[in-house]
């Protein structure tokens, strides 16, 4: 007869936030809970501590499709909105623009757990929403319906989530609310605004693919300011004169660093060619005249980019259609919209001088 252990498994207690006041939160509690089925044969994955994890905070409106619910709120107010959500709490939301990205994160986690069973260096996904806690039941039902592993919620009841993002040690925040994204960037949190589009290209189910613009995303907007103020010739001259001077960091440099850290865990196991994370630089810079400074900066930072595309001003949409990233980050709405037209899920990083030319905003009741 095989003896089965019934020792409790240490897991993190699920914590749901109900307001945001920026105050320091209590430390994470260790609780002894059985995370096994009734036979004691299986266990849920262990939640990593925030200081060890790559924390991705996603809003309800980008993880799921909530346009109908938004209309109820806009037309009938908050009380009818809450009533509607409760009446439909057994009806799962459809996947939104961030859904394939989150599924890809979970795929990477599964591979990491196979190679490093005890490691907490994983993606940790936090659902952040302005919604009242009453809506939580529908959200949990939806998460279970889609087989997502999201145990951490932050439901702020209409208050700003930014204080909590800092407490979660968030590495990336994705929201449909452009105002909150700008607020997060001001606080030093990597963030981007996502939009719901009807056309969406199929993406890999086995490899997370993330594409970045260069200036004002990975790098500062220093060079872009030269271009906006003095034109293309002056920009090229500036880059040649400063090719050995490193660019300053942009708002998403830290997220690329976090991806690189996880990639190296696969490289250490001899899986460089089978790594489930792949990164791309897709920039309007020209390779010969201004690309060398970007590449030297990445190398000096100790960051590897798997593929670099210097388009010399050509449209990015067709290239992104071939790359098929789960998400593409750009600071200019022109490129975000062009990518979306080709079916790429693109996210806007409202940072730098280009924002004087971006006037599109997207905000509402939900996160």
CSV table of C-alpha atoms in Angstrom, one decimal:
chain,number,residue,atom,x,y,z
A,1,UNK,CA,0.0,0.0,0.0
A,2,UNK,CA,1.4,3.4,-1.0
A,3,UNK,CA,1.4,5.9,1.8
A,4,UNK,CA,0.2,9.4,0.8
A,5,UNK,CA,1.4,12.5,2.4
A,6,UNK,CA,-1.2,15.0,3.6
A,7,UNK,CA,1.2,17.6,4.8
A,8,UNK,CA,-0.1,21.1,4.0
A,9,UNK,CA,1.4,23.1,1.1
A,10,UNK,CA,2.5,26.6,1.8
A,11,UNK,CA,0.7,29.1,-0.4
A,12,UNK,CA,0.0,32.8,-0.5
A,13,UNK,CA,-3.3,34.0,0.8
A,14,UNK,CA,-5.5,35.5,-1.9
A,15,UNK,CA,-5.8,39.2,-1.1
A,16,UNK,CA,-8.5,41.4,-2.8
A,17,UNK,CA,-8.0,45.2,-2.5
A,18,UNK,CA,-11.2,47.3,-2.1
A,19,UNK,CA,-9.8,50.8,-2.1
A,20,UNK,CA,-6.6,52.7,-3.1
A,21,UNK,CA,-5.1,55.2,-0.7
A,22,UNK,CA,-1.4,54.6,-1.4
A,23,UNK,CA,-0.7,53.5,2.2
A,24,UNK,CA,1.8,50.7,2.8
A,25,UNK,CA,0.2,47.3,2.7
A,26,UNK,CA,0.9,44.5,5.2
A,27,UNK,CA,3.4,42.0,4.3
A,28,UNK,CA,2.3,38.8,2.5
A,29,UNK,CA,1.0,36.2,4.8
A,30,UNK,CA,2.0,32.6,4.7
A,31,UNK,CA,-1.0,30.3,5.3
A,32,UNK,CA,-1.0,26.5,5.7
A,33,UNK,CA,-3.7,25.3,3.3
A,34,UNK,CA,-4.2,22.0,1.5
A,35,UNK,CA,-4.0,22.7,-2.2
A,36,UNK,CA,-4.6,19.1,-3.1
A,37,UNK,CA,-7.7,17.3,-4.5
A,38,UNK,CA,-9.7,14.9,-2.4
A,39,UNK,CA,-7.3,12.1,-3.2
A,40,UNK,CA,-4.2,14.2,-2.3
A,41,UNK,CA,-2.7,13.6,-5.7
A,42,UNK,CA,-2.5,17.1,-7.3
A,43,UNK,CA,-1.5,20.5,-6.1
A,44,UNK,CA,-2.1,24.0,-7.4
A,45,UNK,CA,1.1,25.9,-8.5
A,46,UNK,CA,2.6,27.9,-5.8
A,47,UNK,CA,2.1,31.7,-6.0
A,48,UNK,CA,5.5,33.5,-6.1
A,49,UNK,CA,6.4,36.4,-3.8
A,50,UNK,CA,6.1,39.8,-5.6
A,51,UNK,CA,9.8,40.5,-5.0
A,52,UNK,CA,10.7,37.3,-7.0
A,53,UNK,CA,8.1,37.4,-9.7
A,54,UNK,CA,7.7,39.4,-13.0
A,55,UNK,CA,4.3,41.0,-12.1
A,56,UNK,CA,1.9,41.8,-14.9
A,57,UNK,CA,-1.1,43.8,-13.9
A,58,UNK,CA,-4.0,43.7,-16.4
A,59,UNK,CA,-7.3,45.5,-16.3
A,60,UNK,CA,-10.7,43.8,-16.8
A,61,UNK,CA,-11.3,45.8,-20.0
A,62,UNK,CA,-8.2,44.5,-21.8
A,63,UNK,CA,-8.3,40.9,-20.5
A,64,UNK,CA,-12.0,40.5,-21.4
A,65,UNK,CA,-14.6,42.1,-23.7
A,66,UNK,CA,-16.8,44.3,-21.6
A,67,UNK,CA,-18.3,46.7,-24.2
A,68,UNK,CA,-21.9,45.8,-23.4
A,69,UNK,CA,-21.4,46.3,-19.7
A,70,UNK,CA,-19.8,49.7,-20.5
A,71,UNK,CA,-22.9,50.8,-22.4
A,72,UNK,CA,-25.1,49.8,-19.4
A,73,UNK,CA,-23.0,52.0,-17.2
A,74,UNK,CA,-23.0,54.9,-19.6
A,75,UNK,CA,-26.7,54.8,-20.3
A,76,UNK,CA,-28.1,53.7,-16.9
A,77,UNK,CA,-25.5,54.5,-14.2
A,78,UNK,CA,-23.6,52.6,-11.6
A,79,UNK,CA,-26.5,51.0,-9.7
A,80,UNK,CA,-28.0,49.4,-12.8
A,81,UNK,CA,-24.5,48.4,-13.9
A,82,UNK,CA,-23.9,46.5,-10.7
A,83,UNK,CA,-27.4,44.9,-10.9
A,84,UNK,CA,-26.7,43.8,-14.5
A,85,UNK,CA,-23.3,42.3,-13.5
A,86,UNK,CA,-24.9,40.3,-10.7
A,87,UNK,CA,-27.7,39.1,-12.9
A,88,UNK,CA,-25.2,37.9,-15.5
A,89,UNK,CA,-22.5,36.6,-13.1
A,90,UNK,CA,-22.7,33.1,-14.5
A,91,UNK,CA,-22.1,34.3,-18.1
A,92,UNK,CA,-18.4,34.5,-18.8
A,93,UNK,CA,-16.9,37.4,-20.5
A,94,UNK,CA,-15.3,36.8,-24.0
A,95,UNK,CA,-11.5,37.1,-24.4
A,96,UNK,CA,-10.2,40.7,-24.9
A,97,UNK,CA,-7.0,42.0,-26.6
A,98,UNK,CA,-4.7,41.0,-23.7
A,99,UNK,CA,-6.1,37.5,-23.4
A,100,UNK,CA,-3.6,35.7,-25.8
A,101,UNK,CA,-0.7,37.6,-24.1
A,102,UNK,CA,-1.8,36.3,-20.7
A,103,UNK,CA,-2.2,32.8,-22.0
A,104,UNK,CA,1.3,33.0,-23.4
A,105,UNK,CA,2.6,34.1,-20.0
A,106,UNK,CA,1.1,31.0,-18.4
A,107,UNK,CA,2.7,28.8,-21.1
A,108,UNK,CA,6.1,30.2,-20.2
A,109,UNK,CA,5.3,29.6,-16.5
A,110,UNK,CA,4.5,26.0,-17.2
A,111,UNK,CA,7.9,25.5,-18.9
A,112,UNK,CA,9.7,27.3,-16.1
A,113,UNK,CA,8.1,25.1,-13.5
A,114,UNK,CA,9.2,22.0,-15.4
A,115,UNK,CA,12.8,23.2,-15.4
A,116,UNK,CA,12.9,24.9,-12.0
A,117,UNK,CA,10.1,23.3,-9.7
A,118,UNK,CA,11.1,25.3,-6.6
A,119,UNK,CA,11.8,28.7,-8.3
A,120,UNK,CA,9.6,31.7,-7.8
A,121,UNK,CA,11.0,33.5,-10.8
A,122,UNK,CA,7.8,33.4,-12.8
A,123,UNK,CA,5.2,35.6,-14.3
A,124,UNK,CA,2.6,36.6,-11.7
A,125,UNK,CA,-0.6,38.0,-13.2
A,126,UNK,CA,-2.8,40.5,-11.2
A,127,UNK,CA,-6.2,41.5,-12.3
A,128,UNK,CA,-6.7,45.2,-11.6
A,129,UNK,CA,-10.2,46.7,-11.9
A,130,UNK,CA,-12.2,49.8,-10.8
A,131,UNK,CA,-15.1,47.5,-10.3
A,132,UNK,CA,-17.0,47.0,-7.1
A,133,UNK,CA,-16.3,43.7,-5.3
A,134,UNK,CA,-19.8,42.6,-6.2
A,135,UNK,CA,-18.5,42.1,-9.8
A,136,UNK,CA,-15.8,39.8,-8.5
A,137,UNK,CA,-18.0,36.6,-8.7
A,138,UNK,CA,-18.5,37.1,-12.4
A,139,UNK,CA,-14.8,37.7,-12.9
A,140,UNK,CA,-13.8,34.6,-11.0
A,141,UNK,CA,-16.3,32.6,-12.9
A,142,UNK,CA,-14.9,33.9,-16.2
A,143,UNK,CA,-11.3,33.1,-15.1
A,144,UNK,CA,-12.3,29.6,-14.2
A,145,UNK,CA,-14.2,29.2,-17.5
A,146,UNK,CA,-11.1,30.1,-19.5
A,147,UNK,CA,-8.8,28.0,-17.3
A,148,UNK,CA,-6.7,31.0,-16.4
A,149,UNK,CA,-4.4,30.9,-13.3
A,150,UNK,CA,-5.1,34.3,-11.8
A,151,UNK,CA,-5.3,34.3,-8.0
A,152,UNK,CA,-4.6,38.0,-7.3
A,153,UNK,CA,-7.2,40.6,-7.7
A,154,UNK,CA,-7.2,44.3,-7.0
A,155,UNK,CA,-10.8,45.7,-7.0
A,156,UNK,CA,-10.7,49.3,-6.1
A,157,UNK,CA,-14.4,50.3,-6.3
A,158,UNK,CA,-13.7,53.4,-8.4
A,159,UNK,CA,-10.5,54.5,-6.7
A,160,UNK,CA,-7.1,54.8,-8.4
A,161,UNK,CA,-5.1,51.5,-8.5
A,162,UNK,CA,-1.7,53.2,-8.8
A,163,UNK,CA,-0.8,52.9,-5.1
A,164,UNK,CA,-1.5,49.2,-5.2
A,165,UNK,CA,0.6,48.7,-8.4
A,166,UNK,CA,3.6,50.0,-6.6
A,167,UNK,CA,2.9,47.6,-3.6
A,168,UNK,CA,2.6,44.7,-6.1
A,169,UNK,CA,6.1,45.7,-7.5
A,170,UNK,CA,4.4,45.7,-10.9
A,171,UNK,CA,6.7,45.2,-13.9
A,172,UNK,CA,4.0,46.0,-16.5
A,173,UNK,CA,0.5,47.5,-16.3
A,174,UNK,CA,-1.9,47.1,-19.2
A,175,UNK,CA,-5.1,49.1,-19.2
A,176,UNK,CA,-7.8,50.6,-21.4
A,177,UNK,CA,-7.7,53.8,-19.4
A,178,UNK,CA,-5.1,56.1,-20.9
A,179,UNK,CA,-5.3,58.5,-18.0
A,180,UNK,CA,-4.3,55.8,-15.5
A,181,UNK,CA,-1.6,54.5,-17.8
A,182,UNK,CA,0.0,58.0,-17.9
A,183,UNK,CA,-0.3,58.2,-14.1
A,184,UNK,CA,1.5,54.9,-13.8
A,185,UNK,CA,4.3,56.0,-16.1
A,186,UNK,CA,4.7,59.2,-14.0
A,187,UNK,CA,5.2,56.9,-11.0
A,188,UNK,CA,7.9,54.9,-12.8
A,189,UNK,CA,5.7,51.9,-13.6
A,190,UNK,CA,6.0,50.5,-17.1
A,191,UNK,CA,2.5,50.8,-18.6
A,192,UNK,CA,0.6,50.9,-21.9
A,193,UNK,CA,-2.9,51.5,-23.2
A,194,UNK,CA,-4.6,48.7,-25.1
A,195,UNK,CA,-7.5,48.9,-27.5
A,196,UNK,CA,-10.1,46.5,-28.6
A,197,UNK,CA,-10.2,45.8,-32.3
A,198,UNK,CA,-12.3,43.4,-34.4
A,199,UNK,CA,-9.4,42.1,-36.5
A,200,UNK,CA,-6.8,40.0,-34.7
A,201,UNK,CA,-4.0,37.8,-36.2
A,202,UNK,CA,-3.5,34.3,-34.8
A,203,UNK,CA,-0.5,34.1,-32.5
A,204,UNK,CA,1.7,31.3,-31.2
A,205,UNK,CA,0.4,29.1,-28.3
A,206,UNK,CA,3.8,27.9,-27.4
A,207,UNK,CA,6.0,31.0,-27.5
A,208,UNK,CA,5.6,34.4,-26.0
A,209,UNK,CA,6.5,37.0,-28.7
A,210,UNK,CA,6.9,40.7,-27.6
A,211,UNK,CA,7.8,43.5,-29.9
A,212,UNK,CA,9.1,47.0,-28.9
A,213,UNK,CA,9.6,50.3,-30.6
A,214,UNK,CA,12.9,51.9,-29.7
A,215,UNK,CA,12.8,55.6,-29.0
A,216,UNK,CA,10.4,56.7,-26.2
A,217,UNK,CA,9.7,53.0,-25.4
A,218,UNK,CA,13.0,51.1,-24.7
A,219,UNK,CA,15.1,54.3,-25.0
A,220,UNK,CA,14.4,57.9,-23.9
A,221,UNK,CA,12.9,60.4,-26.4
A,222,UNK,CA,16.2,62.3,-26.7
A,223,UNK,CA,16.7,61.5,-30.4
A,224,UNK,CA,13.1,61.9,-31.2
A,225,UNK,CA,13.1,65.4,-29.8
A,226,UNK,CA,16.0,66.3,-32.2
A,227,UNK,CA,14.0,64.9,-35.1
A,228,UNK,CA,10.8,66.7,-34.2
A,229,UNK,CA,12.5,70.0,-33.6
A,230,UNK,CA,15.1,70.0,-36.4
A,231,UNK,CA,14.2,67.4,-39.0
A,232,UNK,CA,15.7,64.2,-40.4
A,233,UNK,CA,19.1,65.5,-41.5
A,234,UNK,CA,19.9,67.0,-38.1
A,235,UNK,CA,18.7,63.8,-36.5
A,236,UNK,CA,21.2,61.7,-38.5
A,237,UNK,CA,23.9,64.2,-37.7
A,238,UNK,CA,23.1,64.0,-34.0
A,239,UNK,CA,23.2,60.2,-34.0
A,240,UNK,CA,26.5,60.0,-35.9
A,241,UNK,CA,28.1,62.4,-33.4
A,242,UNK,CA,26.8,60.5,-30.4
A,243,UNK,CA,27.0,56.9,-31.6
A,244,UNK,CA,29.3,56.0,-28.7
A,245,UNK,CA,27.1,57.8,-26.2
A,246,UNK,CA,24.5,55.6,-24.6
A,247,UNK,CA,20.8,56.5,-24.9
A,248,UNK,CA,19.0,57.0,-21.7
A,249,UNK,CA,16.5,54.4,-20.7
A,250,UNK,CA,12.8,54.6,-21.7
A,251,UNK,CA,9.7,53.4,-19.7
A,252,UNK,CA,9.8,49.8,-20.9
A,253,UNK,CA,13.5,49.1,-20.5
A,254,UNK,CA,12.8,47.4,-17.2
A,255,UNK,CA,10.2,45.0,-18.7
A,256,UNK,CA,12.6,44.0,-21.4
A,257,UNK,CA,15.2,43.3,-18.6
A,258,UNK,CA,12.7,41.1,-16.8
A,259,UNK,CA,12.0,39.1,-20.0
A,260,UNK,CA,15.7,38.7,-20.6
A,261,UNK,CA,16.2,37.4,-17.0
A,262,UNK,CA,13.6,34.7,-17.6
A,263,UNK,CA,15.1,33.9,-21.1
A,264,UNK,CA,18.5,33.2,-19.5
A,265,UNK,CA,16.9,30.6,-17.2
A,266,UNK,CA,16.1,28.6,-20.4
A,267,UNK,CA,19.5,29.3,-21.9
A,268,UNK,CA,21.1,27.9,-18.7
A,269,UNK,CA,19.3,24.6,-19.4
A,270,UNK,CA,20.5,24.5,-23.1
A,271,UNK,CA,17.2,25.7,-24.5
A,272,UNK,CA,18.2,28.9,-26.3
A,273,UNK,CA,16.9,27.5,-29.6
A,274,UNK,CA,13.7,26.3,-27.9
A,275,UNK,CA,13.1,29.3,-25.7
A,276,UNK,CA,9.4,30.1,-25.2
A,277,UNK,CA,10.1,33.9,-25.0
A,278,UNK,CA,11.2,35.8,-28.1
A,279,UNK,CA,11.7,39.6,-28.3
A,280,UNK,CA,11.8,42.0,-31.2
A,281,UNK,CA,13.0,45.6,-31.8
A,282,UNK,CA,10.8,47.2,-34.6
A,283,UNK,CA,12.0,50.7,-35.1
A,284,UNK,CA,11.7,53.4,-37.8
A,285,UNK,CA,15.4,54.1,-37.4
A,286,UNK,CA,17.7,53.4,-40.3
A,287,UNK,CA,20.3,50.7,-39.7
A,288,UNK,CA,23.4,52.4,-41.1
A,289,UNK,CA,22.7,56.0,-40.2
A,290,UNK,CA,21.2,55.7,-36.7
A,291,UNK,CA,20.9,52.0,-35.8
A,292,UNK,CA,24.3,51.5,-34.4
A,293,UNK,CA,23.7,53.7,-31.3
A,294,UNK,CA,20.5,51.7,-30.4
A,295,UNK,CA,22.4,48.4,-30.7
A,296,UNK,CA,25.4,49.7,-28.7
A,297,UNK,CA,23.0,50.9,-26.0
A,298,UNK,CA,21.3,47.5,-25.7
A,299,UNK,CA,24.6,45.7,-25.6
A,300,UNK,CA,26.0,48.1,-22.9
A,301,UNK,CA,22.8,47.4,-20.8
A,302,UNK,CA,23.5,43.7,-21.1
A,303,UNK,CA,20.2,43.1,-22.9
A,304,UNK,CA,19.8,40.7,-25.8
A,305,UNK,CA,17.1,41.3,-28.4
A,306,UNK,CA,16.3,38.3,-30.5
A,307,UNK,CA,15.4,40.1,-33.7
A,308,UNK,CA,16.0,43.8,-34.7
A,309,UNK,CA,14.2,45.4,-37.7
A,310,UNK,CA,15.3,48.8,-38.8
A,311,UNK,CA,12.6,50.0,-41.2
A,312,UNK,CA,14.0,53.4,-42.2
A,313,UNK,CA,10.6,55.0,-42.0
A,314,UNK,CA,8.7,52.2,-43.8
A,315,UNK,CA,5.3,51.2,-42.3
A,316,UNK,CA,5.5,48.8,-39.4
A,317,UNK,CA,2.2,47.0,-39.9
A,318,UNK,CA,3.3,44.6,-42.6
A,319,UNK,CA,6.4,43.5,-40.6
A,320,UNK,CA,4.4,43.1,-37.4
A,321,UNK,CA,1.9,40.9,-39.4
A,322,UNK,CA,4.8,38.6,-40.2
A,323,UNK,CA,6.2,38.6,-36.6
A,324,UNK,CA,2.8,38.0,-35.1
A,325,UNK,CA,3.6,39.3,-31.6
A,326,UNK,CA,1.3,38.9,-28.7
A,327,UNK,CA,1.8,42.5,-28.0
A,328,UNK,CA,3.7,45.4,-29.7
A,329,UNK,CA,4.6,48.6,-27.8
A,330,UNK,CA,4.9,52.0,-29.5
A,331,UNK,CA,4.7,55.6,-28.4
A,332,UNK,CA,3.0,56.9,-31.5
A,333,UNK,CA,-0.7,56.3,-32.1
A,334,UNK,CA,0.0,56.4,-35.9
A,335,UNK,CA,2.0,53.2,-35.6
A,336,UNK,CA,-0.4,51.6,-33.0
A,337,UNK,CA,-3.3,52.2,-35.3
A,338,UNK,CA,-1.4,50.9,-38.4
A,339,UNK,CA,-0.5,47.7,-36.6
A,340,UNK,CA,-4.0,47.2,-35.4
A,341,UNK,CA,-5.3,47.5,-38.9
A,342,UNK,CA,-3.1,44.6,-39.9
A,343,UNK,CA,-4.4,42.5,-36.9
A,344,UNK,CA,-1.6,43.1,-34.4
A,345,UNK,CA,-2.4,43.7,-30.8
A,346,UNK,CA,-0.6,47.0,-30.3
A,347,UNK,CA,-0.3,49.0,-27.1
A,348,UNK,CA,0.3,52.7,-26.8
A,349,UNK,CA,3.0,54.0,-24.4
A,350,UNK,CA,2.1,57.7,-23.8
A,351,UNK,CA,5.6,58.9,-23.2
A,352,UNK,CA,7.8,61.6,-24.7
A,353,UNK,CA,7.6,64.4,-27.2
A,354,UNK,CA,5.4,62.4,-29.6
A,355,UNK,CA,2.5,62.8,-27.2
A,356,UNK,CA,2.0,66.4,-28.4
A,357,UNK,CA,0.8,64.8,-31.6
A,358,UNK,CA,-1.3,62.1,-30.0
A,359,UNK,CA,-4.8,63.2,-29.0
A,360,UNK,CA,-6.6,59.8,-28.8
A,361,UNK,CA,-7.8,58.8,-25.4
A,362,UNK,CA,-9.8,55.9,-24.1
A,363,UNK,CA,-11.3,56.0,-20.6
A,364,UNK,CA,-14.4,54.7,-18.8
A,365,UNK,CA,-15.8,53.0,-15.7
A,366,UNK,CA,-13.9,49.8,-15.9
A,367,UNK,CA,-10.2,49.2,-15.8
